[in-house]
PDB file of C-alpha atoms and ligand atoms in Angstrom:
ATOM      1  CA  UNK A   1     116.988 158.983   8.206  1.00 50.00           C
ATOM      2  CA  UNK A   2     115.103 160.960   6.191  1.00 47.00           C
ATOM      3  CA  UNK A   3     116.656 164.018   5.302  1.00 69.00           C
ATOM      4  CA  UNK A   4     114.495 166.916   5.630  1.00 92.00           C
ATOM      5  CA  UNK A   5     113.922 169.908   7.613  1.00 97.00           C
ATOM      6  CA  UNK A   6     114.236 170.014  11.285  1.00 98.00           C
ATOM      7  CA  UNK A   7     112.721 172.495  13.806  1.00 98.00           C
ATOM      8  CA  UNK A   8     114.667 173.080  16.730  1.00 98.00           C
ATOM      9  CA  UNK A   9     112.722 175.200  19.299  1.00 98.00           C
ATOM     10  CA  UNK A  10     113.269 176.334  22.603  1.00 97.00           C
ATOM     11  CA  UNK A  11     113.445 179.874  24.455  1.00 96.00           C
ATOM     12  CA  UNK A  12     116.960 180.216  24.404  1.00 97.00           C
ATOM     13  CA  UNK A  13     117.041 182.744  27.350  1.00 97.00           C
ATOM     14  CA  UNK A  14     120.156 182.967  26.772  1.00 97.00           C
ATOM     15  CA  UNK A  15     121.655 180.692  24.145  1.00 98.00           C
ATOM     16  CA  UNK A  16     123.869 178.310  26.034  1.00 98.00           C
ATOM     17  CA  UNK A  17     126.716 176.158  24.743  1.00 98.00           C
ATOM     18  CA  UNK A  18     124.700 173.023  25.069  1.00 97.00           C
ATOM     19  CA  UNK A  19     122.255 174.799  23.344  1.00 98.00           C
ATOM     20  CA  UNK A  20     125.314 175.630  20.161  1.00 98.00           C
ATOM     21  CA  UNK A  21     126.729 171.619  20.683  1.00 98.00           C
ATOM     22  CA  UNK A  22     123.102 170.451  19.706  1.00 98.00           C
ATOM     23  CA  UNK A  23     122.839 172.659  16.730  1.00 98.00           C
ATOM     24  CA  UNK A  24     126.109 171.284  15.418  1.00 98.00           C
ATOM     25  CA  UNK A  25     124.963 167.852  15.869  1.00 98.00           C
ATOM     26  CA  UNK A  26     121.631 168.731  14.727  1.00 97.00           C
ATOM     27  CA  UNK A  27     123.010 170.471  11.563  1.00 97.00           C
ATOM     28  CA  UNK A  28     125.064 167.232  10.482  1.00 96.00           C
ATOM     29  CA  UNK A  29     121.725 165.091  10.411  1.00 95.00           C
ATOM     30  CA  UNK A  30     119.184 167.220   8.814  1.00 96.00           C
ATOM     31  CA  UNK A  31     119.185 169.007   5.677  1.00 97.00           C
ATOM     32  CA  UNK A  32     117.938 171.974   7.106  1.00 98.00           C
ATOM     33  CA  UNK A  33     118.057 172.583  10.778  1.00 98.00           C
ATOM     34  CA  UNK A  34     115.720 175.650  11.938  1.00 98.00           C
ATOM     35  CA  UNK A  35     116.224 177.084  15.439  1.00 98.00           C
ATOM     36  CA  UNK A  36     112.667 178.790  16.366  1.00 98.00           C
ATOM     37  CA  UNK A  37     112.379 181.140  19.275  1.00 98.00           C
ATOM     38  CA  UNK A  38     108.988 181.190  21.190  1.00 97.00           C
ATOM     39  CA  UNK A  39     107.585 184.480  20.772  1.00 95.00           C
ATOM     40  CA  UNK A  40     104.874 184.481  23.409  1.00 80.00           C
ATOM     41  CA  UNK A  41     105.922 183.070  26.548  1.00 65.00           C
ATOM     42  CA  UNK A  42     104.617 183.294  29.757  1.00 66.00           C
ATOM     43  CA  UNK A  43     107.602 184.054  31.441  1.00 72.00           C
ATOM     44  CA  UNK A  44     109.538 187.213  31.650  1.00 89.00           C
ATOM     45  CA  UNK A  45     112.006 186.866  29.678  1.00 94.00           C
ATOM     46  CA  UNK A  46     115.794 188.325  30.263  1.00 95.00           C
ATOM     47  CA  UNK A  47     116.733 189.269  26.688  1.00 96.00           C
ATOM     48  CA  UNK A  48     114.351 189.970  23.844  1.00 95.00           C
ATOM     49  CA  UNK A  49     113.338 187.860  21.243  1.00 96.00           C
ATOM     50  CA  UNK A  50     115.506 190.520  19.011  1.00 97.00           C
ATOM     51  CA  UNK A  51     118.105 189.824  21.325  1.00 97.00           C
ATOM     52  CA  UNK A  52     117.819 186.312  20.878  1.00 97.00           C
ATOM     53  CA  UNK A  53     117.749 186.400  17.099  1.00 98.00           C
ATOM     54  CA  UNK A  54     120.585 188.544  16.995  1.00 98.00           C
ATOM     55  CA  UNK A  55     122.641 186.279  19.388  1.00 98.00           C
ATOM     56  CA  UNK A  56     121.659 183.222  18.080  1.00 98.00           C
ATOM     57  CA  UNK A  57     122.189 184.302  14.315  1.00 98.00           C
ATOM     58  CA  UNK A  58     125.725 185.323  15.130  1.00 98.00           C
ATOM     59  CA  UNK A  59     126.744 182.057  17.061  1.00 98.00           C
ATOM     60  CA  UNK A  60     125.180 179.987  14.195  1.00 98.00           C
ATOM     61  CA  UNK A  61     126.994 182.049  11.178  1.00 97.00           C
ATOM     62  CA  UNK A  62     129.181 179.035  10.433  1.00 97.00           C
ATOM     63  CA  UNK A  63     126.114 176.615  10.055  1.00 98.00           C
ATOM     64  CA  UNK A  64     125.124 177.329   6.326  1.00 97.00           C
ATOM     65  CA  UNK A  65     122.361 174.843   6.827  1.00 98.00           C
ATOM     66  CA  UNK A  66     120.548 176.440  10.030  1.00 98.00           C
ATOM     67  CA  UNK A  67     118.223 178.810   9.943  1.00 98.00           C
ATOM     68  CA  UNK A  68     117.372 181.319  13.230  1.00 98.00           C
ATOM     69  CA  UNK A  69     113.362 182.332  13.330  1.00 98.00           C
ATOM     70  CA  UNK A  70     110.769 182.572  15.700  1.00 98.00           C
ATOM     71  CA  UNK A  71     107.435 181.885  15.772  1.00 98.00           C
ATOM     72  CA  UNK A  72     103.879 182.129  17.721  1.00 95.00           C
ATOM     73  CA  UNK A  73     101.221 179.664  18.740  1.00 95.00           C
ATOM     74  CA  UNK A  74     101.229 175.834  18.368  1.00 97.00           C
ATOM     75  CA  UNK A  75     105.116 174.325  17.418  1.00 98.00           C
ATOM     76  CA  UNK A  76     103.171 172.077  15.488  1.00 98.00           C
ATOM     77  CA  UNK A  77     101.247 174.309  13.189  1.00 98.00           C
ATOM     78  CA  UNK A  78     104.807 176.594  12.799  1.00 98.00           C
ATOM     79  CA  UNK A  79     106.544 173.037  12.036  1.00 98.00           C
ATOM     80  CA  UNK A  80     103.913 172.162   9.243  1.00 97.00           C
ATOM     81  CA  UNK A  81     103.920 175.446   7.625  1.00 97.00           C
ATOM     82  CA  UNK A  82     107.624 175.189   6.746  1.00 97.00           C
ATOM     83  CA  UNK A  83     107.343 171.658   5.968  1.00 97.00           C
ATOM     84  CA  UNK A  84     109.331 170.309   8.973  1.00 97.00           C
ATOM     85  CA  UNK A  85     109.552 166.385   9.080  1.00 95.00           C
ATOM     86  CA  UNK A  86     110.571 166.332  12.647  1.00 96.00           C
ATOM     87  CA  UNK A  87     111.382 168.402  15.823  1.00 98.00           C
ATOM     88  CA  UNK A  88     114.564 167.939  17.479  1.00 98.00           C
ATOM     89  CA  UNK A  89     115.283 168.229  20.839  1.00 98.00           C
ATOM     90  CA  UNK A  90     118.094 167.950  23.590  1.00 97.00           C
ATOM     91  CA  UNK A  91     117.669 165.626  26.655  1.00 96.00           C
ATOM     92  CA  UNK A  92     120.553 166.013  28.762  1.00 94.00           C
ATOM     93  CA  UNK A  93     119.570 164.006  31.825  1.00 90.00           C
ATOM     94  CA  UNK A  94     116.855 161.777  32.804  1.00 89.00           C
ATOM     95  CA  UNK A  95     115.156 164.435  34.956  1.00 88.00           C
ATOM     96  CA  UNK A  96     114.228 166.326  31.204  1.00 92.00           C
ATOM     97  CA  UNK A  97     112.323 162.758  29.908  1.00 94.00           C
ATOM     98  CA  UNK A  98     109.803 163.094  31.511  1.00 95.00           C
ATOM     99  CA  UNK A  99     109.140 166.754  30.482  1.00 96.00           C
ATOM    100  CA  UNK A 100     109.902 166.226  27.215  1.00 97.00           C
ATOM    101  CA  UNK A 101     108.222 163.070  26.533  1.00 97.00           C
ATOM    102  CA  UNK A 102     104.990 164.623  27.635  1.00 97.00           C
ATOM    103  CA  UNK A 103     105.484 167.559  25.005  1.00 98.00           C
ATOM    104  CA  UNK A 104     106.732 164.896  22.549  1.00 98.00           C
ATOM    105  CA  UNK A 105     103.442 162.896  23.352  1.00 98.00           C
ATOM    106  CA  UNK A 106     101.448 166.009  22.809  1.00 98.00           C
ATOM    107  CA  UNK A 107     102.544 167.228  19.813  1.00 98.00           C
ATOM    108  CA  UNK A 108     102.077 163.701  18.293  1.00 98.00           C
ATOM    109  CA  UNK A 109      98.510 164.551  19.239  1.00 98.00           C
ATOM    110  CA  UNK A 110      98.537 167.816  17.587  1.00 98.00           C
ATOM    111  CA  UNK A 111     100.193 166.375  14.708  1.00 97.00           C
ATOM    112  CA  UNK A 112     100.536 162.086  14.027  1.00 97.00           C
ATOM    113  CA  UNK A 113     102.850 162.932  11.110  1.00 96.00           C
ATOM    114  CA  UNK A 114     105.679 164.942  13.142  1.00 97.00           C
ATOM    115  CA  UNK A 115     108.469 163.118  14.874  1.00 97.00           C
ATOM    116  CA  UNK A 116     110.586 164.419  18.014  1.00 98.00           C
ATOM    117  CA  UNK A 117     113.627 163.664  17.508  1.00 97.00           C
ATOM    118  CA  UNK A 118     115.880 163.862  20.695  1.00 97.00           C
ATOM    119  CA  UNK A 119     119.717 164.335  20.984  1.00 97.00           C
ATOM    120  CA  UNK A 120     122.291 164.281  23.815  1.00 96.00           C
ATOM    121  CA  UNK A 121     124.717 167.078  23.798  1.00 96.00           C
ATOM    122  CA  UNK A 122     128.163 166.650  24.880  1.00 96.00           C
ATOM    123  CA  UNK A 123     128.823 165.411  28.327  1.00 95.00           C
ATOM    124  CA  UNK A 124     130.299 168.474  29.743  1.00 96.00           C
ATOM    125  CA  UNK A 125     127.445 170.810  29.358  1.00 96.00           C
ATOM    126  CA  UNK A 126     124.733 167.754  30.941  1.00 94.00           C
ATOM    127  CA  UNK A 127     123.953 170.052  33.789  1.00 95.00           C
ATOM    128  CA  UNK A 128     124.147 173.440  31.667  1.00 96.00           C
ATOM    129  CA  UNK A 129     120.833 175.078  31.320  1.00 96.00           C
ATOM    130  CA  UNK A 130     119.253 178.792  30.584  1.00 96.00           C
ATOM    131  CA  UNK A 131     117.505 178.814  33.844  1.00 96.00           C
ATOM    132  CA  UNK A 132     120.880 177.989  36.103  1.00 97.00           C
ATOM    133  CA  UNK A 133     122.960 180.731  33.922  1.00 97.00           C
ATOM    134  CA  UNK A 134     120.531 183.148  34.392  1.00 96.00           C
ATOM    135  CA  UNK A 135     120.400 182.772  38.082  1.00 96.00           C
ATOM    136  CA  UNK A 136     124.453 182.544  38.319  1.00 96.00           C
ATOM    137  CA  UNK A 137     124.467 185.661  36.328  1.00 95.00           C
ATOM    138  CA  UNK A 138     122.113 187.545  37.981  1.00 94.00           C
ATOM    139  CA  UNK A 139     123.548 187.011  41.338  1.00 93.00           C
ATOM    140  CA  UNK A 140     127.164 188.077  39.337  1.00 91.00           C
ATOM    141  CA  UNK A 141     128.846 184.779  39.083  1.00 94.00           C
ATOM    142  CA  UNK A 142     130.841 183.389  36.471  1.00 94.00           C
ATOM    143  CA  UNK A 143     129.465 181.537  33.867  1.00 96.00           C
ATOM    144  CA  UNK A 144     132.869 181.344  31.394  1.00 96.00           C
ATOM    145  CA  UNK A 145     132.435 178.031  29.595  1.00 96.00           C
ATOM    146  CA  UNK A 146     128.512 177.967  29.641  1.00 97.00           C
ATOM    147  CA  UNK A 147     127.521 179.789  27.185  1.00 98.00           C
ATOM    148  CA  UNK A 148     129.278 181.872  24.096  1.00 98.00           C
ATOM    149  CA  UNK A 149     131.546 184.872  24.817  1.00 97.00           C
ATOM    150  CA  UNK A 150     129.242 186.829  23.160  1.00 97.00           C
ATOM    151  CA  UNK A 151     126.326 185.795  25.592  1.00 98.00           C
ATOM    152  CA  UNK A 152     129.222 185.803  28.616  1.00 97.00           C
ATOM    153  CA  UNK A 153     129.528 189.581  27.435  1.00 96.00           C
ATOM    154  CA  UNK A 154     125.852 190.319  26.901  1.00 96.00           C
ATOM    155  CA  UNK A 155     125.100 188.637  30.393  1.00 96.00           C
ATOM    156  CA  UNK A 156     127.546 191.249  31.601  1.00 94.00           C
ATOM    157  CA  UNK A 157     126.328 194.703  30.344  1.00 93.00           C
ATOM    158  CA  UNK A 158     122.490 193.753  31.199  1.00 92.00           C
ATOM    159  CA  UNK A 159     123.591 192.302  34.721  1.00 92.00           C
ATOM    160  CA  UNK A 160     126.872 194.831  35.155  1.00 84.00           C
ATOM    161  CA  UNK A 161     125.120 195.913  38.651  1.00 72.00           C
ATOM    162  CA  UNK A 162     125.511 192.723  39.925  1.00 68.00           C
ATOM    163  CA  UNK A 163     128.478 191.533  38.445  1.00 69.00           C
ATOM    164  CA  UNK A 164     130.110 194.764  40.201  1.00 70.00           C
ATOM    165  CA  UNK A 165     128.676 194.162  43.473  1.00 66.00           C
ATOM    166  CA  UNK A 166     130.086 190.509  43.215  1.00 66.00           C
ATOM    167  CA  UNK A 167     133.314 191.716  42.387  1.00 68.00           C
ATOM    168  CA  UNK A 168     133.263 194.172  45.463  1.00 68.00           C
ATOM    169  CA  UNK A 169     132.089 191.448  48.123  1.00 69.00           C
ATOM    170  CA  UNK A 170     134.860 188.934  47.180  1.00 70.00           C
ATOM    171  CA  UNK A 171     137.511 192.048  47.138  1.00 72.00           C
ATOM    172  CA  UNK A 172     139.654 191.274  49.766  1.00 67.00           C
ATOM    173  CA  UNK A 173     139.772 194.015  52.690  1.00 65.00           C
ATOM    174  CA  UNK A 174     143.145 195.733  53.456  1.00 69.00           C
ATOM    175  CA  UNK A 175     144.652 194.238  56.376  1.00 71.00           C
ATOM    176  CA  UNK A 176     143.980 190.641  55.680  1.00 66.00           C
ATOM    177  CA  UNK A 177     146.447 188.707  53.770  1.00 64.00           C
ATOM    178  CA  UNK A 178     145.776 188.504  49.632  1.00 59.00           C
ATOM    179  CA  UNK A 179     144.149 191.809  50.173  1.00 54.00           C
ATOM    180  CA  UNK A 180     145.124 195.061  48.631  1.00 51.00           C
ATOM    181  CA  UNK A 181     147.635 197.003  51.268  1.00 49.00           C
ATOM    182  CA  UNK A 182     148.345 200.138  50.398  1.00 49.00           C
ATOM    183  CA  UNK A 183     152.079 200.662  50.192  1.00 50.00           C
ATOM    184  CA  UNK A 184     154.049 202.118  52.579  1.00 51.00           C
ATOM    185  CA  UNK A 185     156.340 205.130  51.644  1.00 52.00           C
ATOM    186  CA  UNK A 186     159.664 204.147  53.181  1.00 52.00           C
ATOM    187  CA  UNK A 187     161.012 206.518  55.690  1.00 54.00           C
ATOM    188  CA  UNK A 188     164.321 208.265  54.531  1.00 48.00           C
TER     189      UNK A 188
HETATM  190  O1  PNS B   1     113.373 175.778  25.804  1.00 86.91           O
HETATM  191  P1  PNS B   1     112.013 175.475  26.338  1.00 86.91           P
HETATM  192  O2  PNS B   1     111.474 176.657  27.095  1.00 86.91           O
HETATM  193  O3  PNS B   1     111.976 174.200  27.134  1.00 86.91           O
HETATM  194  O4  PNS B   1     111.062 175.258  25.055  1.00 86.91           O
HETATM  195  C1  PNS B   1     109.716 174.904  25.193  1.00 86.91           C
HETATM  196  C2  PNS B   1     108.976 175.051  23.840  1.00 86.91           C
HETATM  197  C3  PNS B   1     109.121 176.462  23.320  1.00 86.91           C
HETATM  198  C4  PNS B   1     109.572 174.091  22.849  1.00 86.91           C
HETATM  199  C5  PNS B   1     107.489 174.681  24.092  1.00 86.91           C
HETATM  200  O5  PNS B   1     107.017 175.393  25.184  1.00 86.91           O
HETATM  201  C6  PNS B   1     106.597 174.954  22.879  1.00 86.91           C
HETATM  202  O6  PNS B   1     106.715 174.327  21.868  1.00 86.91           O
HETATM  203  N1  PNS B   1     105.696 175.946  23.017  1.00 86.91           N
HETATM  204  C7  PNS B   1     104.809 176.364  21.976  1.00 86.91           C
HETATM  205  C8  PNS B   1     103.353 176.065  22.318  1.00 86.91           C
HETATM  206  C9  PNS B   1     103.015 174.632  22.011  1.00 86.91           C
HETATM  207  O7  PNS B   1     103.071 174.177  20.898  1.00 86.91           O
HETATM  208  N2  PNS B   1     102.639 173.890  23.072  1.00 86.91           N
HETATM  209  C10 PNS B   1     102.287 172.486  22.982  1.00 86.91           C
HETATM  210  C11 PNS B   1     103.541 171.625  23.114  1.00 86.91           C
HETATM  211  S1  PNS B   1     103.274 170.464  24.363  1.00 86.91           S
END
């Protein structure tokens, strides 16, 4: 394989461990491996691209070889100007081929000399993605082993409304067994 640079991009809305497992892989491959937040998408967003950068710089600190940036506009054009060879990307189940191959398709249009590269992170995070976390999160779930502790904790303080109403319906009422009974003082 030709050993160049490597764009990795994605919204990373949060950063999710599947997200960290193909950045390892990734970062074994390629030379350089550079993980590009969208700047302008549609959708509104839960964390910031700031955020994002922050996050994603602080998770990656041990990968000397990746980079964290973002960018604007065509992938394509971003991927030429820093002299990308390929794109990588993660397919975790057959349900993301077709997506993907479509974008893969397109940006061969956009560009004939760009490959996609795609990679399978581990097994245990195949059904791990931003969307799901977010909506566990927001309706205060737990999402411990989905994503960093960092982005576990950061899910927390943005979402600490919900997490506290979660925590309040599944307290268990006084009276019932489990719950919390007040104790008793004993009579002398
Ligand atoms: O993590 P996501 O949201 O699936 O990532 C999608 C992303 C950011 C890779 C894709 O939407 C993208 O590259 N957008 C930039 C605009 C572009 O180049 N569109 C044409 C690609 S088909």
């Amino acid at each position: 394989m030709n050993k160049g640079i490597a764009i990795y991009p994605g919204s990373f809305d949060p950063p999710t461990n599947g997200h960290l497992d193909l950045m390892e892989r990734g970062s074994k491959i390629f030379e350089e491996l550079v993980v590009a937040i969208l700047r302008n998408s549609e959708k509104s967003p839960m964390f910031s691209v700031a955020e994002r950068l922050e996050m994603l710089r602080a998770l990656t600190g041990h990968l000397k070889n990746v980079r964290i940036d973002t960018f604007d506009g065509l992938m394509v054009e971003y991927a030429k100007s820093m002299d990308a060879v390929c794109i990588l990307r993660g397919i975790r189940a057959i349900s993301d081929y077709e997506y993907e191959l479509q974008m893969a398709l397109m940006n061969r249009k956009l560009e004939p000399t760009l490959e996609t590269v795609f990679m399978m992170p581990a097994d245990k995070y195949s059904y791990v993605s931003s969307r799901l976390v977010r909506e566990v999160a927001q309706a205060g779930g737990p999402v411990k082993g989905l994503v960093p502790e960092m982005v576990e904790q950061k899910l927390r303080e943005k979402l600490e409304p919900a997490y506290r109403f979660h925590d309040k319906m599944h307290e268990v009422p006084p009276g019932i067994p489990g719950g919390k009974e007040k104790k008793r003082k004993k009579r002398a």
